């Protein structure tokens, strides 16, 4: 199974809206055009939050209109810049889904809400952890990919780690205890990360707009271009990824 991972597009109601010098609508369009021009076809799309920037319903409509031409199911979770009440009317209508799970052969994809209302940082609630645990235990799939917005690990960046996940260690402990979870994929950090944690693959994909400077103690943007990630899931539980700048 092939997944296209997109994250943090930060769209505005106004198509000319810019974030730190990048027109985010145009940037996401270029990313999608690049994907379409490639010889790599996805089976599903996962979008790990911060879909919009300006708290507007119109920005979600723009997101929908940009993604619909791909003719793929799009699995979405909210980010700290998202508005759940505005996001759900768009992302709960097929081919979009909101914090959903889907079994495809030997794999299950499941989205987790890591957002805390009114805060930039995140945490996975007890209720959400229980929902995840129940879904995994009931799944026939032998391998699980969990996708969410906030990083369950520290990023080695003083300012960024203050807006990470406050219960990341507890969340990772849960994922390991569930036995079948192979991958946790997230956004939020606007930079690349791909590493193993006790048999669990942890993947962060950079934004489709502007990136953050890795390892910076204070907030700083990077000059790297927009990005997306290709993820290939194999029947034996292994995976390959390719980051496309």
Short mmCIF file of C-alpha atoms in Angstrom, two decimals:
data_model
loop_
_atom_site.label_atom_id
_atom_site.label_comp_id
_atom_site.label_asym_id
_atom_site.label_seq_id
_atom_site.Cartn_x
_atom_site.Cartn_y
_atom_site.Cartn_z
CA UNK A 1 0.00 0.00 0.00
CA UNK A 2 1.25 3.45 -0.92
CA UNK A 3 0.51 6.55 1.14
CA UNK A 4 1.00 10.18 0.21
CA UNK A 5 1.75 12.11 3.42
CA UNK A 6 0.89 15.81 3.35
CA UNK A 7 0.98 18.10 6.35
CA UNK A 8 0.72 21.68 7.59
CA UNK A 9 -0.53 23.47 4.45
CA UNK A 10 -1.82 26.45 6.52
CA UNK A 11 -4.38 27.59 3.94
CA UNK A 12 -6.25 30.90 4.03
CA UNK A 13 -9.72 31.91 2.82
CA UNK A 14 -7.92 34.27 0.45
CA UNK A 15 -5.98 32.25 -2.13
CA UNK A 16 -3.24 34.88 -2.01
CA UNK A 17 -2.77 34.51 1.76
CA UNK A 18 0.88 34.08 2.75
CA UNK A 19 2.62 32.53 5.76
CA UNK A 20 6.13 33.85 6.39
CA UNK A 21 6.48 34.87 2.76
CA UNK A 22 4.96 31.76 1.17
CA UNK A 23 1.56 31.84 -0.57
CA UNK A 24 0.26 28.63 0.95
CA UNK A 25 -2.45 27.84 -1.61
CA UNK A 26 0.05 28.07 -4.47
CA UNK A 27 2.61 26.07 -2.52
CA UNK A 28 0.21 23.20 -1.87
CA UNK A 29 -0.89 23.30 -5.52
CA UNK A 30 2.75 22.96 -6.63
CA UNK A 31 3.20 19.98 -4.30
CA UNK A 32 0.12 18.27 -5.73
CA UNK A 33 1.19 19.04 -9.28
CA UNK A 34 4.61 17.53 -8.56
CA UNK A 35 2.99 14.38 -7.18
CA UNK A 36 0.69 14.07 -10.21
CA UNK A 37 3.58 14.50 -12.64
CA UNK A 38 5.54 11.67 -10.98
CA UNK A 39 5.36 7.97 -11.83
CA UNK A 40 4.42 7.09 -8.23
CA UNK A 41 0.70 6.55 -7.53
CA UNK A 42 -0.70 6.55 -4.00
CA UNK A 43 -3.55 4.41 -2.68
CA UNK A 44 -4.45 6.79 0.15
CA UNK A 45 -3.52 10.25 1.44
CA UNK A 46 -2.89 11.10 5.08
CA UNK A 47 -3.00 14.77 6.13
CA UNK A 48 -1.65 15.42 9.62
CA UNK A 49 -3.17 18.74 10.56
CA UNK A 50 -2.82 22.52 10.38
CA UNK A 51 -4.87 22.45 7.22
CA UNK A 52 -5.82 26.09 7.68
CA UNK A 53 -4.28 29.19 9.23
CA UNK A 54 -7.05 31.78 9.49
CA UNK A 55 -9.95 30.03 11.27
CA UNK A 56 -12.20 30.19 8.19
CA UNK A 57 -14.60 27.71 6.62
CA UNK A 58 -13.55 28.92 3.17
CA UNK A 59 -9.98 27.73 3.74
CA UNK A 60 -11.29 24.20 4.30
CA UNK A 61 -13.29 24.48 1.09
CA UNK A 62 -10.06 25.39 -0.70
CA UNK A 63 -8.40 22.34 0.78
CA UNK A 64 -11.24 20.11 -0.40
CA UNK A 65 -11.16 21.56 -3.92
CA UNK A 66 -7.40 21.11 -4.20
CA UNK A 67 -7.47 17.46 -3.08
CA UNK A 68 -10.61 16.20 -4.85
CA UNK A 69 -8.99 15.96 -8.32
CA UNK A 70 -6.62 13.28 -7.00
CA UNK A 71 -9.58 10.86 -6.67
CA UNK A 72 -8.18 9.29 -3.51
CA UNK A 73 -9.51 8.73 -0.01
CA UNK A 74 -8.01 11.42 2.24
CA UNK A 75 -7.53 10.65 5.95
CA UNK A 76 -7.29 13.83 8.05
CA UNK A 77 -6.57 14.73 11.67
CA UNK A 78 -6.71 18.23 13.20
CA UNK A 79 -3.73 20.37 14.12
CA UNK A 80 -3.46 23.19 16.63
CA UNK A 81 -4.34 25.78 13.96
CA UNK A 82 -7.43 23.84 12.89
CA UNK A 83 -10.99 24.48 14.03
CA UNK A 84 -12.77 21.18 14.68
CA UNK A 85 -16.25 22.65 14.15
CA UNK A 86 -15.27 24.06 10.74
CA UNK A 87 -13.08 21.12 9.75
CA UNK A 88 -15.52 18.29 10.36
CA UNK A 89 -18.23 19.33 7.85
CA UNK A 90 -15.58 19.06 5.10
CA UNK A 91 -13.40 16.23 6.38
CA UNK A 92 -16.26 13.93 7.42
CA UNK A 93 -17.66 13.80 3.87
CA UNK A 94 -16.23 11.11 1.55
CA UNK A 95 -13.67 10.81 0.10
CA UNK A 96 -12.38 12.69 3.18
CA UNK A 97 -12.42 11.25 6.68
CA UNK A 98 -11.73 12.69 10.14
CA UNK A 99 -9.71 10.78 12.79
CA UNK A 100 -10.86 7.61 11.09
CA UNK A 101 -9.54 4.08 10.80
CA UNK A 102 -9.41 1.91 7.71
CA UNK A 103 -8.15 -1.62 7.19
CA UNK A 104 -6.47 -2.38 3.89
CA UNK A 105 -5.11 -5.90 3.64
CA UNK A 106 -2.51 -6.50 6.33
CA UNK A 107 -2.48 -2.84 7.43
CA UNK A 108 -4.78 -0.52 9.35
CA UNK A 109 -4.50 3.26 9.25
CA UNK A 110 -5.89 5.12 12.26
CA UNK A 111 -5.96 8.85 12.99
CA UNK A 112 -5.57 10.26 16.50
CA UNK A 113 -6.59 13.71 17.73
CA UNK A 114 -3.61 15.14 19.66
CA UNK A 115 -4.90 18.73 19.95
CA UNK A 116 -5.67 20.67 23.12
CA UNK A 117 -8.20 23.46 22.63
CA UNK A 118 -6.63 26.90 22.95
CA UNK A 119 -3.03 25.64 22.97
CA UNK A 120 -0.26 25.14 20.44
CA UNK A 121 1.06 22.07 22.23
CA UNK A 122 -0.74 18.76 22.30
CA UNK A 123 -1.74 15.74 24.34
CA UNK A 124 -3.67 12.58 23.56
CA UNK A 125 -6.60 12.32 25.97
CA UNK A 126 -7.40 9.19 27.96
CA UNK A 127 -10.57 8.77 25.90
CA UNK A 128 -8.63 9.01 22.66
CA UNK A 129 -6.05 6.51 23.91
CA UNK A 130 -8.84 4.12 24.79
CA UNK A 131 -10.42 4.54 21.35
CA UNK A 132 -7.07 3.77 19.75
CA UNK A 133 -6.50 0.76 21.98
CA UNK A 134 -9.96 -0.65 21.25
CA UNK A 135 -9.61 -0.15 17.50
CA UNK A 136 -6.22 -1.86 17.37
CA UNK A 137 -7.32 -4.79 19.52
CA UNK A 138 -10.39 -5.37 17.33
CA UNK A 139 -8.56 -5.03 14.00
CA UNK A 140 -7.92 -8.05 11.83
CA UNK A 141 -4.90 -6.25 10.31
CA UNK A 142 -1.50 -7.44 11.50
CA UNK A 143 0.20 -4.04 11.19
CA UNK A 144 -0.90 -0.54 12.25
CA UNK A 145 0.10 2.95 11.13
CA UNK A 146 -0.99 5.71 13.52
CA UNK A 147 -1.11 9.29 12.23
CA UNK A 148 -1.49 12.44 14.33
CA UNK A 149 -0.41 16.09 14.41
CA UNK A 150 1.92 16.51 17.38
CA UNK A 151 5.27 14.74 17.85
CA UNK A 152 5.34 12.06 20.56
CA UNK A 153 9.12 12.61 20.79
CA UNK A 154 11.29 15.63 21.53
CA UNK A 155 12.83 17.31 18.50
CA UNK A 156 15.99 18.75 20.09
CA UNK A 157 14.74 22.30 19.52
CA UNK A 158 14.16 24.31 22.69
CA UNK A 159 11.25 26.44 21.47
CA UNK A 160 9.59 23.66 19.45
CA UNK A 161 9.72 21.17 22.30
CA UNK A 162 7.65 23.58 24.44
CA UNK A 163 4.75 23.08 22.00
CA UNK A 164 5.14 19.34 21.54
CA UNK A 165 3.09 16.60 23.21
CA UNK A 166 2.97 16.76 26.98
CA UNK A 167 2.24 13.04 27.34
CA UNK A 168 4.36 11.78 24.48
CA UNK A 169 6.10 9.13 26.60
CA UNK A 170 2.75 7.72 27.76
CA UNK A 171 1.52 7.67 24.17
CA UNK A 172 4.63 5.83 22.97
CA UNK A 173 4.27 3.34 25.82
CA UNK A 174 0.71 2.67 24.67
CA UNK A 175 1.78 2.19 21.04
CA UNK A 176 4.45 -0.31 22.08
CA UNK A 177 2.03 -2.18 24.33
CA UNK A 178 -0.42 -2.61 21.45
CA UNK A 179 2.21 -4.77 19.74
CA UNK A 180 0.92 -4.33 16.17
CA UNK A 181 1.76 -0.63 15.76
CA UNK A 182 4.67 -0.26 13.33
CA UNK A 183 4.64 3.46 12.44
CA UNK A 184 3.64 6.78 14.01
CA UNK A 185 3.54 9.60 11.44
CA UNK A 186 3.03 13.25 12.36
CA UNK A 187 3.35 16.87 11.26
CA UNK A 188 3.54 20.10 13.31
CA UNK A 189 7.34 20.34 13.35
CA UNK A 190 7.85 21.55 9.74
CA UNK A 191 10.99 19.41 9.36
CA UNK A 192 12.11 15.89 8.59
CA UNK A 193 12.47 13.07 11.10
CA UNK A 194 12.65 9.33 10.44
CA UNK A 195 13.99 7.07 13.18
CA UNK A 196 13.40 3.88 15.11
CA UNK A 197 12.24 3.83 18.74
CA UNK A 198 12.25 0.32 20.21
CA UNK A 199 10.90 -1.19 16.99
CA UNK A 200 8.50 1.67 16.30
CA UNK A 201 9.20 3.84 13.26
CA UNK A 202 8.69 7.55 14.00
CA UNK A 203 8.16 9.75 10.94
CA UNK A 204 7.76 13.53 10.65
CA UNK A 205 7.16 15.11 7.27
CA UNK A 206 7.98 18.76 6.51
CA UNK A 207 5.26 21.23 5.58
CA UNK A 208 3.83 21.84 2.14
CA UNK A 209 4.73 25.51 2.77
CA UNK A 210 7.48 26.94 5.05
CA UNK A 211 9.90 24.90 7.18
CA UNK A 212 11.35 25.41 10.69
CA UNK A 213 15.09 25.39 11.34
CA UNK A 214 16.06 22.03 12.91
CA UNK A 215 17.84 22.22 16.26
CA UNK A 216 17.14 25.91 16.80
CA UNK A 217 16.80 27.09 20.41
CA UNK A 218 14.65 30.05 19.31
CA UNK A 219 12.00 30.20 16.61
CA UNK A 220 13.65 30.29 13.18
CA UNK A 221 12.53 29.38 9.68
CA UNK A 222 14.52 27.27 7.25
CA UNK A 223 15.07 28.01 3.57
CA UNK A 224 14.26 24.46 2.49
CA UNK A 225 11.40 24.18 -0.01
CA UNK A 226 7.93 22.65 0.41
CA UNK A 227 7.84 18.88 0.81
CA UNK A 228 5.75 15.73 0.86
CA UNK A 229 6.47 12.11 1.69
CA UNK A 230 5.90 8.81 -0.09
CA UNK A 231 5.32 5.87 2.27
CA UNK A 232 5.15 2.28 1.04
CA UNK A 233 3.76 -0.32 3.45
CA UNK A 234 4.69 -3.95 2.87
CA UNK A 235 2.69 -7.03 3.82
CA UNK A 236 5.37 -8.18 6.26
CA UNK A 237 5.09 -4.99 8.35
CA UNK A 238 8.15 -3.25 6.94
CA UNK A 239 7.99 0.13 5.22
CA UNK A 240 9.91 2.36 2.85
CA UNK A 241 9.68 6.13 2.67
CA UNK A 242 10.98 8.80 0.38
CA UNK A 243 10.94 12.48 1.27
CA UNK A 244 10.32 14.71 -1.75
CA UNK A 245 11.44 18.35 -1.44
#
